[in-house]
Amino acid sequence: MWLSFMIPDFVPVPNDEVLLTISLASMVVGVIFIIIGIILYFILKKKEKNIIPAWIVLIVGVVLFLNHIVQLLI
């Protein structure tokens, strides 16, 4: 691994399998946020209300999803 540095003993570091599970779960949460953001966008747009909350949920979902996709590819 190219990021090889000493981790102190008092810092708990999960093994690779747990890290993979966390990344997959976060990726699924990101997809759920994206879907909720899209649904909320169309609901708020139809009611002619402020669509900023929908964009916030959508952007959080995209960031979560892309972050963990990159982590799984490395």
Coordinates of N, CA, C and O in Angstrom, one line a residue:
M1 N 0.8 -1.2 0.0 CA 0.0 0.0 0.0 C 0.9 1.2 0.0 O 1.9 1.3 0.7
W2 N 0.5 2.2 -0.7 CA 1.3 3.4 -0.9 C 1.2 4.4 0.3 O 2.0 5.3 0.5
L3 N 0.2 4.2 1.2 CA 0.1 5.1 2.4 C 0.5 4.2 3.6 O -0.3 3.9 4.4
S4 N 1.8 4.0 3.7 CA 2.3 3.2 4.8 C 2.8 4.1 5.9 O 3.9 4.7 5.7
F5 N 2.2 4.2 7.0 CA 2.7 4.9 8.2 C 2.2 4.2 9.4 O 1.3 3.4 9.4
M6 N 2.9 4.5 10.5 CA 2.7 3.9 11.8 C 1.4 4.4 12.4 O 1.2 5.6 12.5
I7 N 0.5 3.5 12.9 CA -0.7 3.9 13.6 C -0.4 3.5 15.0 O -0.1 2.4 15.4
P8 N -0.7 4.5 15.9 CA -0.5 4.2 17.4 C -1.4 3.0 17.8 O -2.4 2.8 17.3
D9 N -0.9 2.3 18.9 CA -1.7 1.2 19.4 C -3.0 1.5 20.0 O -3.9 0.7 20.0
F10 N -3.2 2.7 20.5 CA -4.4 3.1 21.1 C -5.5 3.4 20.1 O -6.7 3.7 20.5
V11 N -5.2 3.5 18.8 CA -6.2 3.8 17.8 C -6.8 2.5 17.2 O -6.1 1.7 16.7
P12 N -8.1 2.3 17.4 CA -8.7 1.1 16.9 C -8.9 1.2 15.4 O -9.4 2.1 14.9
V13 N -8.3 0.2 14.7 CA -8.4 0.1 13.2 C -9.1 -1.1 12.8 O -8.6 -2.2 13.2
P14 N -10.3 -1.0 12.2 CA -11.0 -2.3 11.8 C -10.2 -3.0 10.6 O -9.5 -2.4 9.9
N15 N -10.5 -4.3 10.5 CA -9.9 -5.0 9.5 C -10.5 -4.7 8.1 O -11.5 -4.0 8.0
D16 N -10.0 -5.3 7.1 CA -10.4 -5.0 5.7 C -11.9 -5.3 5.4 O -12.6 -4.6 4.7
E17 N -12.3 -6.4 6.0 CA -13.7 -6.9 5.8 C -14.7 -5.9 6.4 O -15.7 -5.5 5.8
V18 N -14.4 -5.4 7.6 CA -15.3 -4.4 8.2 C -15.3 -3.1 7.4 O -16.3 -2.5 7.2
L19 N -14.1 -2.7 7.0 CA -14.0 -1.4 6.2 C -14.8 -1.6 4.9 O -15.5 -0.6 4.4
L20 N -14.8 -2.7 4.2 CA -15.5 -3.0 3.0 C -17.0 -2.9 3.3 O -17.8 -2.3 2.5
T21 N -17.5 -3.5 4.4 CA -18.9 -3.5 4.8 C -19.3 -2.0 5.1 O -20.4 -1.6 4.6
I22 N -18.5 -1.3 5.7 CA -18.9 0.1 6.0 C -19.0 0.9 4.7 O -19.9 1.7 4.5
S23 N -18.1 0.7 3.8 CA -18.1 1.4 2.5 C -19.3 1.0 1.7 O -20.0 1.9 1.1
L24 N -19.7 -0.3 1.7 CA -20.9 -0.7 0.9 C -22.1 -0.1 1.6 O -23.0 0.3 0.8
A25 N -22.2 -0.1 2.9 CA -23.4 0.4 3.6 C -23.5 1.9 3.3 O -24.6 2.4 3.0
S26 N -22.4 2.6 3.3 CA -22.4 4.1 3.1 C -22.8 4.4 1.6 O -23.5 5.3 1.3
M27 N -22.4 3.5 0.7 CA -22.8 3.6 -0.7 C -24.3 3.4 -0.9 O -24.9 4.2 -1.6
V28 N -24.8 2.5 -0.2 CA -26.3 2.2 -0.3 C -27.0 3.4 0.3 O -28.1 3.8 -0.3
V29 N -26.6 4.0 1.4 CA -27.2 5.1 2.0 C -27.1 6.3 1.0 O -28.1 7.1 0.9
G30 N -26.0 6.4 0.3 CA -25.9 7.5 -0.7 C -26.9 7.3 -1.8 O -27.5 8.3 -2.2
V31 N -27.1 6.1 -2.2 CA -28.1 5.9 -3.3 C -29.5 6.2 -2.8 O -30.3 6.8 -3.5
I32 N -29.8 5.8 -1.6 CA -31.1 6.1 -1.0 C -31.3 7.6 -0.9 O -32.4 8.1 -1.2
F33 N -30.3 8.4 -0.5 CA -30.4 9.8 -0.4 C -30.6 10.4 -1.8 O -31.4 11.4 -2.0
I34 N -30.0 9.9 -2.8 CA -30.2 10.4 -4.2 C -31.6 10.2 -4.6 O -32.3 11.1 -5.2
I35 N -32.2 9.0 -4.3 CA -33.5 8.7 -4.7 C -34.5 9.6 -4.0 O -35.4 10.1 -4.6
I36 N -34.3 9.8 -2.7 CA -35.2 10.6 -1.9 C -35.1 12.1 -2.4 O -36.1 12.8 -2.4
G37 N -33.9 12.5 -2.7 CA -33.7 13.9 -3.2 C -34.4 14.1 -4.5 O -35.0 15.2 -4.7
I38 N -34.4 13.1 -5.4 CA -35.1 13.3 -6.7 C -36.6 13.3 -6.5 O -37.3 14.1 -7.0
I39 N -37.1 12.4 -5.6 CA -38.5 12.4 -5.3 C -39.0 13.7 -4.7 O -40.0 14.3 -5.1
L40 N -38.2 14.2 -3.7 CA -38.5 15.4 -3.0 C -38.4 16.6 -4.0 O -39.3 17.5 -3.9
Y41 N -37.5 16.6 -4.9 CA -37.4 17.6 -5.9 C -38.7 17.8 -6.7 O -39.2 18.9 -6.9
F42 N -39.2 16.6 -7.2 CA -40.4 16.7 -8.0 C -41.6 17.0 -7.2 O -42.5 17.7 -7.7
I43 N -41.7 16.6 -6.0 CA -42.8 16.9 -5.1 C -42.8 18.4 -4.8 O -43.9 19.1 -4.9
L44 N -41.7 19.0 -4.5 CA -41.6 20.4 -4.1 C -41.8 21.2 -5.4 O -42.4 22.3 -5.3
K45 N -41.3 20.8 -6.5 CA -41.5 21.6 -7.7 C -43.0 21.6 -8.1 O -43.5 22.6 -8.6
K46 N -43.7 20.5 -8.0 CA -45.1 20.4 -8.3 C -45.9 21.3 -7.4 O -46.9 21.9 -7.9
K47 N -45.5 21.4 -6.1 CA -46.2 22.3 -5.2 C -45.8 23.7 -5.3 O -46.2 24.6 -4.5
E48 N -44.8 24.0 -6.2 CA -44.2 25.3 -6.4 C -43.6 25.9 -5.1 O -43.9 27.0 -4.7
K49 N -42.9 25.0 -4.3 CA -42.2 25.5 -3.1 C -40.7 25.5 -3.3 O -40.2 25.2 -4.4
N50 N -40.0 25.9 -2.3 CA -38.6 26.0 -2.4 C -37.9 24.6 -2.5 O -38.2 23.7 -1.7
I51 N -37.1 24.5 -3.5 CA -36.5 23.2 -3.8 C -35.1 23.0 -3.2 O -34.4 22.0 -3.5
I52 N -34.6 23.9 -2.4 CA -33.3 23.9 -1.9 C -33.1 22.6 -1.0 O -32.1 22.0 -1.1
P53 N -34.1 22.2 -0.1 CA -33.9 21.0 0.7 C -33.7 19.8 -0.2 O -32.9 18.9 0.1
A54 N -34.4 19.7 -1.3 CA -34.2 18.6 -2.2 C -32.8 18.5 -2.8 O -32.2 17.5 -2.9
W55 N -32.2 19.7 -3.2 CA -30.9 19.8 -3.7 C -29.9 19.4 -2.6 O -28.9 18.7 -2.9
I56 N -30.1 19.8 -1.4 CA -29.2 19.4 -0.3 C -29.1 17.9 -0.1 O -28.0 17.3 0.0
V57 N -30.3 17.3 -0.1 CA -30.3 15.8 0.1 C -29.7 15.1 -1.1 O -28.9 14.2 -0.9
L58 N -29.9 15.6 -2.3 CA -29.4 15.0 -3.5 C -27.9 15.2 -3.5 O -27.2 14.2 -3.8
I59 N -27.3 16.3 -3.1 CA -25.9 16.5 -3.2 C -25.2 15.7 -2.1 O -24.1 15.1 -2.3
V60 N -25.8 15.6 -0.9 CA -25.2 14.7 0.2 C -25.2 13.3 -0.3 O -24.2 12.5 -0.1
G61 N -26.2 12.8 -1.0 CA -26.3 11.5 -1.5 C -25.2 11.2 -2.6 O -24.5 10.2 -2.6
V62 N -25.0 12.2 -3.5 CA -24.0 12.0 -4.5 C -22.6 12.0 -3.9 O -21.7 11.2 -4.3
V63 N -22.4 12.9 -2.9 CA -21.0 12.9 -2.3 C -20.8 11.6 -1.6 O -19.7 11.0 -1.7
L64 N -21.7 11.1 -0.8 CA -21.5 9.8 -0.1 C -21.3 8.7 -1.2 O -20.4 7.9 -1.0
F65 N -22.1 8.6 -2.2 CA -21.9 7.6 -3.2 C -20.6 7.6 -3.9 O -19.9 6.6 -3.9
L66 N -20.2 8.8 -4.4 CA -18.9 8.9 -5.1 C -17.7 8.7 -4.2 O -16.7 8.1 -4.6
N67 N -17.8 9.2 -3.0 CA -16.7 9.0 -2.0 C -16.4 7.5 -1.8 O -15.3 7.0 -1.9
H68 N -17.5 6.7 -1.6 CA -17.3 5.3 -1.3 C -17.0 4.5 -2.6 O -16.4 3.4 -2.5
I69 N -17.4 4.9 -3.7 CA -17.1 4.3 -5.0 C -15.6 4.4 -5.2 O -14.9 3.5 -5.5
V70 N -15.0 5.6 -4.9 CA -13.6 5.8 -5.1 C -12.8 5.0 -4.1 O -11.8 4.4 -4.4
Q71 N -13.3 4.9 -2.9 CA -12.6 4.1 -1.8 C -12.6 2.6 -2.2 O -11.6 1.9 -2.0
L72 N -13.7 2.1 -2.8 CA -13.7 0.7 -3.2 C -12.9 0.5 -4.4 O -12.4 -0.7 -4.6
L73 N -12.6 1.4 -5.3 CA -11.8 1.3 -6.5 C -10.3 1.3 -6.1 O -9.5 0.7 -6.9
I74 N -10.0 1.9 -5.1 CA -8.5 2.0 -4.7 C -8.1 0.7 -4.0 O -8.7 0.0 -3.4

